[in-house]
Amino acid sequence: MRARAEVAVTGIVQGVGFRPFIFKLATRHGLVGFARNMGDAGVQVVVEGEMGAIEKFIDSIRTERPPLSRIDEIEVAWKSPTDEFTIFQVVPSERAGLGLPSVVPPDLALCDDCLREMLDPSDRRYLYPFITCVNCGPRFTIIEELPYDRPRTSMKSFPLCADCLREYQEPSDRRYHAEPTCCPACGPRMQLHDAGGERIESPKPLREAARLLDEGNILAIKGIGGIHIAARTTDDEVLKRLRGAFNRPQQPFAVMSKDLETVRTFARVNQAEVELLTSYRWPIVVLERLPNCELSELVAPGLDSVGVMLPYSGIHHLILRHGREPAYVMTSANLPGLPMLTDNAEALAKLRDAVDYLLLHDRAIVNRCDDSVVKVVDGGPSFLRRSRGWVPEPIKLAFKGGAKVVALGAELNVTASALVGDRCFVSQHIGDTTKVETIEYLQAAVKRLMCLLNLDRVDVVAHDLHPYYSTTRVAPRMAEELKAKAVAVQHHHAHLCSLMAEHGLGELVGIAADGVGYGSDGTIWGGEVLIADLKSFERVGGLMKQPMPGGDLATRFPARMVAGMLWQVLTPAEVERALKDFCTNGFRHGELELRVVLRQLERNLNVFWTSSCGRALDAVACLLGVCSERTYEGEPAIKLEAAANGGDADRWKLEPTLKNVDGVSVIDTSQLLVGVLDALRNGVPRRHIAAAAQRAMAEGLAEVAIEAASRSGISAVGGSGGVFYNRAMTLSVRRLVEGAGLKFFAHELLPPGDGGISVGQAIAAARAVE
């Protein structure tokens, strides 16, 4: 019996070869009709033929889908055939939508087929860096609006030549409806400039760029989602100059190496890390650096690790193919806290005093997108930054929310999220919203995300509870523009909501451990144990509140935290002696500043209070001489983890001291710090002390969580916040929790840090207005 089926497919189905796949599938089953992209990123398919053949066709859509696609829903409406079709074809896109949320795919790393063609002297795209096909290349970074077709991308400036058009229209070709496809005759071109902006004529600008890098020059290189700064990794003088030019005295640089074999000459790589490095997403992966390797210590000062990525575009492949270094620094072109540069004119104006040359191209970057950063923690991937390669893929939720929500994140490492039904769409990495340029970028990214989702309005704009965050100030204005309600969400509750969303949980006992979060009592939290569901929470324990003399100065100079924490349990003379013995580098103005800090504590002047786990770890790092000034987010704690690598936590007995304060169970971090001080004075090697301190703090939090789970009857315990990037601490918490017969949950799809908090904000805010 003949029939007609009108099929709506949603998920990641535009820009991943889905229409060519449907064409071949329909032809194979003897069906006629059409397929077309729709304005909300879905694909509409109408087929006529034998009912049995149509049913097999629909089944095959799921079972044989293109590898880079993702199918969320297939809706089928059966109708009587009209016999209006004689063939099956891909027809022009429709601006209207299917009424179901879908999304364009993320940018995809260069595929093996395109790489082989690019390196084949007989191929017409030989050494052409913008080679691409339906299985690879830019997507999110070039799209202006939906549906995803060439005229609505930045490739509209490059009309297809006759050869490329023939491939684009041929159903059997790998470039059939590959929107970014191009060749040397019709596509973007690279151009080399000196620091003054003058063009340098070169028939092979990428080969010339590699030569300039090997000679010790610093280059700005425009890639897929933004502009990188590149330099040698084996030359201390080059790296010193680079750090000075971009005001990054200690921040670790990511590096790019040509292949896994070369990576293994300077880093250890396990199987999980290999799979991440070589996936089509190709993120930066944090690896353990080999001792005495060729890379300079200045690549990642004070750390035992290095962030590594493999080349993911033709531009990168060709530069590294011509270069001689084992790896090159490949870091974002921006000053700390500011968005990465993407525009040629802006780069030429702003980088003239910071770089020696600029390698740019003439394709516009529509959506800025930093590289993703992943670290394997406790055997699984943990995002430090979820951006290129994943954005704008949504997080699929186990429940469907009623309200549509936009969430703006916290203050640092910000992302935005849009909650629509049972999907939460997370933006690319935005960054530090204390800067005007970055808060403007956030607002633009939200508008772009809403545009890609066909959202012209939302019900709620969610933001952090902290009254002084820029995102908190922006939220009411944005809510007014969108005729929505602004809803504040407590920072650590949002962390735990994002974790529950990942795992489909309705409640859990959560450990929220990070650097800073505004508490519901008006103090700074950061080492909390909460009993939480998606709507509310109860604080049942955590770390003891500690004084921060000088407020924010104590976050930059952790010797102040050492003073405050020891002040709780030692005499003023004992505190002064400890600071003079071990923390003199932590006071910029020497003994005078030290005495001022002690007077602040004595008189309780300009002293704030925090239960932050990050600040407690900073104090340990400072006391051990690991880090006396924080120059980038999380620096003391990150260096403490590196210092603890190879340490034996059993070499010095440090155990958490728990006590009841105001009806909740707290860990006495002052006593823990005294234990660190005693170990130092007993000559225990620093790596063992660092390992013992980390374990004691983790075990203390785990014990409080286990106690709360036992009282509440909740079997799920989870960890969220930046502290859960720490491998040893995460493993310690898991070991105790699972040893108590409970289930432990950690992040897998979102960053444990503030890069994932917007998802939790969106969910909590949606529940709050139900």
XYZ file of N, CA, C and O in Angstrom, residues 352-484:
532
model
N 50.053 45.501 17.717
C 51.255 45.995 17.036
C 52.460 46.068 17.977
O 53.601 45.923 17.539
N 52.228 46.307 19.268
C 53.345 46.393 20.208
C 53.590 45.088 20.953
O 54.485 45.019 21.808
N 52.787 44.057 20.655
C 52.896 42.804 21.406
C 53.432 41.645 20.573
O 53.973 40.688 21.123
N 53.281 41.720 19.244
C 53.732 40.624 18.382
C 54.653 41.180 17.306
O 54.714 42.381 17.063
N 55.332 40.253 16.642
C 56.250 40.648 15.569
C 55.600 40.581 14.192
O 55.913 41.366 13.307
N 54.686 39.604 14.042
C 54.003 39.417 12.754
C 52.583 38.938 13.027
O 52.278 38.398 14.101
N 51.720 39.131 12.025
C 50.341 38.652 12.101
C 50.005 37.869 10.848
O 50.226 38.364 9.725
N 49.504 36.664 11.026
C 49.048 35.824 9.918
C 47.524 35.797 9.986
O 46.947 35.155 10.861
N 46.885 36.507 9.061
C 45.437 36.686 9.102
C 44.797 36.132 7.838
O 45.470 35.874 6.845
N 43.485 35.942 7.894
C 42.742 35.571 6.682
C 41.517 36.462 6.552
O 41.186 37.228 7.472
N 40.844 36.380 5.411
C 39.763 37.317 5.111
C 38.367 36.736 5.293
O 37.397 37.291 4.774
N 38.240 35.627 6.039
C 36.895 35.136 6.377
C 36.520 35.660 7.764
O 37.281 35.527 8.721
N 35.342 36.249 7.868
C 34.897 36.799 9.147
C 34.562 35.677 10.130
O 34.024 34.634 9.749
N 34.906 35.890 11.398
C 34.492 35.004 12.486
C 33.227 35.609 13.076
O 33.267 36.677 13.687
N 32.109 34.944 12.889
C 30.823 35.476 13.339
C 30.647 35.266 14.840
O 30.225 36.169 15.556
N 30.956 34.057 15.291
C 30.803 33.721 16.705
C 32.163 33.349 17.287
O 32.706 32.287 16.978
N 32.710 34.232 18.120
C 33.978 33.951 18.791
C 33.844 32.668 19.593
O 32.826 32.413 20.235
N 34.883 31.833 19.596
C 34.802 30.572 20.333
C 36.201 30.114 20.736
O 36.984 29.653 19.899
N 36.505 30.225 22.031
C 37.802 29.790 22.555
C 37.928 28.270 22.494
O 36.933 27.542 22.416
N 39.160 27.793 22.571
C 39.400 26.351 22.624
C 38.843 25.769 23.922
O 38.930 26.391 24.986
N 38.297 24.571 23.831
C 37.876 23.850 25.034
C 39.104 23.277 25.738
O 40.112 22.973 25.103
N 38.990 23.144 27.071
C 40.077 22.583 27.872
C 39.505 21.465 28.740
O 38.510 21.665 29.436
N 40.143 20.294 28.676
C 39.651 19.117 29.390
C 40.798 18.489 30.168
O 41.940 18.453 29.701
N 40.481 17.991 31.342
C 41.449 17.290 32.186
C 40.815 15.969 32.614
O 39.652 15.948 33.007
N 41.556 14.888 32.517
C 41.028 13.609 32.978
C 41.185 13.550 34.498
O 42.296 13.614 35.023
N 40.051 13.460 35.188
C 40.009 13.416 36.649
C 39.235 12.167 37.064
O 38.115 11.955 36.603
N 39.840 11.360 37.908
C 39.165 10.162 38.415
C 38.698 9.272 37.259
O 37.620 8.695 37.289
N 39.508 9.223 36.202
C 39.234 8.323 35.084
C 38.322 8.872 34.015
O 38.143 8.243 32.956
N 37.706 10.012 34.237
C 36.783 10.571 33.255
C 37.127 12.000 32.897
O 37.889 12.668 33.601
N 36.564 12.524 31.802
C 36.857 13.890 31.385
C 36.206 14.913 32.302
O 35.067 14.743 32.742
N 36.941 15.969 32.600
C 36.424 17.072 33.399
C 36.741 18.362 32.656
O 37.900 18.655 32.384
N 35.714 19.132 32.320
C 35.909 20.355 31.550
C 36.444 21.477 32.438
O 35.831 21.827 33.440
N 37.577 22.043 32.049
C 37.965 23.325 32.611
C 37.292 24.447 31.820
O 37.000 25.505 32.348
N 37.072 24.189 30.535
C 36.366 25.135 29.674
C 35.628 24.331 28.600
O 36.234 23.551 27.884
N 34.343 24.528 28.498
C 33.533 23.855 27.473
C 33.187 24.894 26.414
O 32.363 25.770 26.629
N 33.829 24.777 25.240
C 33.625 25.803 24.221
C 33.749 25.161 22.833
O 32.896 24.337 22.465
N 34.811 25.499 22.075
C 34.927 24.974 20.713
C 34.855 23.445 20.701
O 35.463 22.770 21.501
N 34.103 22.916 19.731
C 33.943 21.477 19.599
C 32.708 20.936 20.287
O 32.235 19.851 19.947
N 32.187 21.691 21.260
C 30.964 21.280 21.969
C 29.833 22.295 21.802
O 28.677 21.911 21.708
N 30.147 23.555 21.795
C 29.134 24.602 21.703
C 28.660 24.708 20.254
O 29.489 24.684 19.329
N 27.340 24.800 20.024
C 26.260 25.012 20.999
C 25.414 23.755 21.292
O 24.196 23.871 21.450
N 26.022 22.578 21.358
C 25.261 21.375 21.688
C 24.584 21.533 23.045
O 25.192 21.998 24.000
N 23.325 21.105 23.165
C 22.622 21.252 24.446
C 22.894 20.105 25.405
O 23.352 19.032 25.013
N 22.598 20.354 26.657
C 22.566 19.314 27.682
C 21.131 18.797 27.733
O 20.198 19.575 27.953
N 20.952 17.506 27.495
C 19.605 16.900 27.526
C 19.246 16.608 28.973
O 20.000 15.963 29.694
N 18.082 17.092 29.391
C 17.642 16.954 30.769
C 16.667 15.793 30.920
O 16.000 15.395 29.951
N 16.558 15.303 32.134
C 15.653 14.182 32.407
C 14.234 14.663 32.678
O 13.346 13.856 32.942
N 14.038 15.959 32.615
C 12.718 16.532 32.875
C 12.496 17.682 31.911
O 13.444 18.194 31.300
N 11.250 18.079 31.765
C 10.924 19.171 30.853
C 10.436 20.357 31.673
O 9.480 20.242 32.451
N 11.123 21.460 31.538
C 10.740 22.662 32.270
C 9.636 23.421 31.553
O 9.534 23.400 30.319
N 8.830 24.131 32.311
C 7.761 24.914 31.704
C 8.249 26.280 31.259
O 7.978 26.733 30.150
N 9.009 26.952 32.113
C 9.480 28.302 31.808
C 10.684 28.268 30.878
O 11.533 27.386 30.962
N 10.750 29.256 29.992
C 11.941 29.462 29.174
C 12.849 30.443 29.916
O 12.395 31.506 30.341
N 14.115 30.060 30.056
C 15.016 30.815 30.920
C 16.323 31.109 30.200
O 16.860 30.252 29.501
N 16.826 32.325 30.386
C 18.204 32.664 30.040
C 18.943 32.895 31.356
O 18.442 33.607 32.238
N 20.107 32.276 31.507
C 20.911 32.426 32.727
C 22.268 33.013 32.367
O 22.860 32.644 31.339
N 22.781 33.905 33.219
C 23.954 34.713 32.883
C 25.236 34.292 33.588
O 26.270 34.930 33.410
N 25.198 33.236 34.424
C 26.416 32.794 35.081
C 26.772 33.665 36.271
O 25.938 34.414 36.800
N 28.040 33.568 36.710
C 28.485 34.290 37.910
C 29.341 35.488 37.502
O 28.851 36.439 36.927
N 30.655 35.433 37.772
C 31.527 36.569 37.448
C 32.725 36.155 36.612
O 33.056 36.809 35.622
N 33.383 35.053 36.975
C 34.557 34.584 36.248
C 34.213 33.303 35.504
O 33.310 32.567 35.881
N 34.970 33.044 34.427
C 34.752 31.830 33.615
C 33.293 31.682 33.211
O 32.731 30.583 33.202
N 32.681 32.798 32.860
C 31.236 32.833 32.633
C 30.851 32.152 31.326
O 31.549 32.256 30.308
N 29.741 31.428 31.364
C 28.981 31.049 30.180
C 27.546 31.498 30.428
O 27.150 31.742 31.562
N 26.764 31.586 29.360
C 25.326 31.815 29.487
C 24.607 30.539 29.058
O 25.176 29.706 28.346
N 23.377 30.387 29.497
C 22.584 29.217 29.109
C 21.171 29.640 28.753
O 20.649 30.626 29.293
N 20.559 28.866 27.865
C 19.147 29.050 27.530
C 18.433 27.724 27.750
O 18.802 26.708 27.139
N 17.441 27.728 28.635
C 16.665 26.532 28.949
C 15.368 26.564 28.154
O 14.559 27.487 28.296
N 15.202 25.531 27.299
C 13.998 25.418 26.480
C 13.512 23.974 26.569
O 14.166 23.054 26.069
N 12.388 23.754 27.237
C 11.864 22.402 27.372
C 12.809 21.518 28.164
O 13.202 21.846 29.287
N 13.215 20.420 27.553
C 14.117 19.491 28.253
C 15.551 19.606 27.759
O 16.333 18.673 27.886
N 15.905 20.766 27.207
C 17.265 20.989 26.742
C 17.797 22.316 27.280
O 17.078 23.310 27.303
N 19.037 22.287 27.681
C 19.696 23.517 28.121
C 20.884 23.769 27.205
O 21.812 22.945 27.122
N 20.848 24.872 26.501
C 21.873 25.231 25.519
C 22.879 26.167 26.186
O 22.518 27.234 26.678
N 24.148 25.755 26.193
C 25.192 26.508 26.883
C 26.035 27.253 25.853
O 26.448 26.687 24.840
N 26.313 28.520 26.134
C 27.097 29.339 25.211
C 28.565 28.932 25.222
O 29.015 28.136 26.046
N 29.317 29.540 24.339
C 30.763 29.429 24.371
C 31.313 30.118 25.614
O 30.606 30.863 26.294
N 32.573 29.877 25.921
C 33.245 30.542 27.045
C 33.217 32.052 26.839
O 33.576 32.555 25.773
N 32.761 32.776 27.860
C 32.696 34.241 27.793
C 33.865 34.867 28.552
O 34.571 35.707 28.034
N 34.080 34.441 29.820
C 35.257 34.912 30.537
C 34.945 35.736 31.768
O 33.977 35.488 32.487
N 35.749 36.762 31.984
C 35.763 37.557 33.209
C 34.881 38.793 33.032
O 35.268 39.755 32.369
N 33.695 38.771 33.646
C 32.740 39.859 33.408
C 32.981 41.073 34.291
O 32.133 41.966 34.350
N 34.126 41.132 34.962
C 34.481 42.377 35.641
C 34.946 43.417 34.614
O 35.068 44.599 34.952
N 35.216 42.987 33.399
C 35.655 43.892 32.334
C 34.447 44.318 31.484
O 33.594 43.489 31.152
N 34.391 45.590 31.125
C 33.274 46.122 30.335
C 33.146 45.375 29.014
O 32.038 45.011 28.579
N 34.295 45.142 28.359
C 34.256 44.478 27.054
C 33.661 43.083 27.148
O 32.964 42.625 26.233
N 33.923 42.402 28.270
C 33.433 41.037 28.412
C 31.955 41.004 28.748
O 31.232 40.121 28.274
N 31.464 41.935 29.532
C 30.031 41.976 29.822
C 29.252 42.327 28.545
O 28.146 41.817 28.312
N 29.847 43.146 27.688
C 29.219 43.435 26.392
C 29.205 42.189 25.512
O 28.218 41.915 24.814
N 30.296 41.445 25.546
C 30.375 40.173 24.807
C 29.321 39.202 25.314
O 28.649 38.515 24.526
N 29.134 39.130 26.629
C 28.107 38.252 27.207
C 26.727 38.603 26.659
O 25.971 37.714 26.237
N 26.403 39.877 26.663
C 25.079 40.288 26.187
C 24.898 39.968 24.704
O 23.834 39.506 24.284
N 25.956 40.168 23.916
C 25.882 39.841 22.491
C 25.747 38.341 22.280
O 24.991 37.884 21.403
N 26.467 37.542 23.086
C 26.398 36.087 22.964
C 25.018 35.565 23.316
O 24.515 34.613 22.701
N 24.378 36.172 24.323
C 23.017 35.774 24.690
C 22.055 36.049 23.538
O 21.212 35.206 23.188
N 22.178 37.219 22.932
C 21.307 37.555 21.802
C 21.525 36.600 20.643
O 20.573 36.151 19.989
N 22.788 36.266 20.375
C 23.098 35.336 19.285
C 22.538 33.948 19.572
O 21.971 33.296 18.708
N 22.674 33.489 20.820
C 22.156 32.178 21.200
C 20.638 32.141 21.049
O 20.072 31.168 20.523
N 19.978 33.193 21.499
C 18.524 33.243 21.356
C 18.111 33.256 19.891
O 17.123 32.618 19.506
N 18.883 33.951 19.065
C 18.602 33.984 17.626
C 18.717 32.592 17.019
O 17.844 32.159 16.250
N 19.782 31.869 17.381
C 19.978 30.528 16.826
C 18.911 29.544 17.302
O 18.675 28.520 16.662
N 18.292 29.862 18.432
C 17.240 28.994 18.961
C 15.841 29.502 18.606
O 14.845 28.946 19.062
N 15.784 30.563 17.787
C 14.500 31.170 17.414
C 13.695 31.606 18.637
O 12.467 31.487 18.666
N 14.392 32.092 19.656
C 13.729 32.586 20.864
C 13.618 34.103 20.784
O 14.622 34.804 20.758
N 12.394 34.627 20.730
C 12.245 36.078 20.747
C 11.879 36.590 22.139
O 11.885 37.791 22.398
N 11.581 35.651 23.045
C 11.276 36.048 24.414
C 11.562 34.875 25.350
O 11.638 33.720 24.930
N 11.753 35.200 26.629
C 11.889 34.175 27.668
C 11.039 34.615 28.860
O 10.583 35.764 28.934
N 10.846 33.703 29.797
C 10.046 34.015 30.985
C 10.898 34.533 32.137
O 10.427 35.314 32.957
N 12.160 34.072 32.184
C 13.015 34.373 33.321
C 14.436 34.678 32.852
O 14.937 34.027 31.925
N 15.075 35.653 33.497
C 16.512 35.867 33.365
C 17.121 35.558 34.728
O 16.824 36.231 35.724
N 17.943 34.518 34.790
C 18.527 34.065 36.053
C 19.928 34.636 36.219
O 20.667 34.803 35.245
N 20.299 34.887 37.478
C 21.617 35.456 37.760
C 22.064 35.018 39.143
O 21.304 34.427 39.919
N 23.298 35.339 39.474
C 23.875 34.980 40.765
C 23.283 35.850 41.881
O 22.809 36.960 41.630
N 23.352 35.322 43.098
C 22.844 36.044 44.259
C 23.749 37.212 44.661
O 23.299 38.147 45.333
N 25.007 37.193 44.256
C 25.962 38.227 44.679
C 25.504 39.601 44.182
O 25.327 39.807 42.974
N 25.318 40.575 45.072
C 24.744 41.859 44.646
C 25.669 42.712 43.796
O 25.201 43.636 43.120
N 26.991 42.417 43.822
C 27.933 43.304 43.140
C 28.498 42.720 41.841
O 29.349 43.361 41.216
N 28.047 41.545 41.438
C 28.512 41.000 40.158
C 27.916 41.816 39.010
O 26.751 42.255 39.071
N 28.684 41.987 37.961
C 28.180 42.690 36.772
C 26.985 41.964 36.171
O 26.041 42.596 35.673
N 27.020 40.637 36.215
C 25.893 39.865 35.672
C 24.614 40.127 36.468
O 23.513 40.137 35.905
N 24.754 40.353 37.766
C 23.593 40.672 38.599
C 23.003 42.023 38.211
O 21.777 42.211 38.202
N 23.859 42.976 37.862
C 23.371 44.296 37.471
C 22.752 44.285 36.075
O 21.805 45.023 35.796
N 23.277 43.442 35.197
C 22.766 43.372 33.825
C 21.412 42.656 33.773
O 20.549 42.997 32.960
N 21.226 41.665 34.646
C 20.040 40.799 34.565
C 18.718 41.565 34.602
O 17.833 41.303 33.763
N 18.501 42.510 35.533
C 17.208 43.219 35.530
C 16.958 44.006 34.249
O 15.821 44.062 33.762
N 18.016 44.605 33.687
C 17.845 45.350 32.435
C 17.472 44.412 31.300
O 16.585 44.717 30.486
N 18.154 43.253 31.248
C 17.842 42.284 30.204
C 16.424 41.740 30.385
O 15.683 41.560 29.408
N 16.044 41.489 31.642
C 14.697 40.986 31.918
C 13.640 41.989 31.467
O 12.602 41.619 30.897
N 13.906 43.273 31.719
C 12.957 44.304 31.301
C 12.815 44.336 29.784
O 11.699 44.435 29.249
N 13.934 44.225 29.068
C 13.892 44.221 27.600
C 13.109 43.026 27.073
O 12.388 43.137 26.075
N 13.244 41.885 27.738
C 12.602 40.656 27.280
C 11.231 40.441 27.910
O 10.595 39.408 27.684
N 10.780 41.417 28.725
C 9.507 41.310 29.451
C 9.478 40.017 30.275
O 8.500 39.264 30.276
N 10.588 39.785 30.960
C 10.760 38.579 31.767
C 10.986 38.971 33.223
O 11.094 40.152 33.568
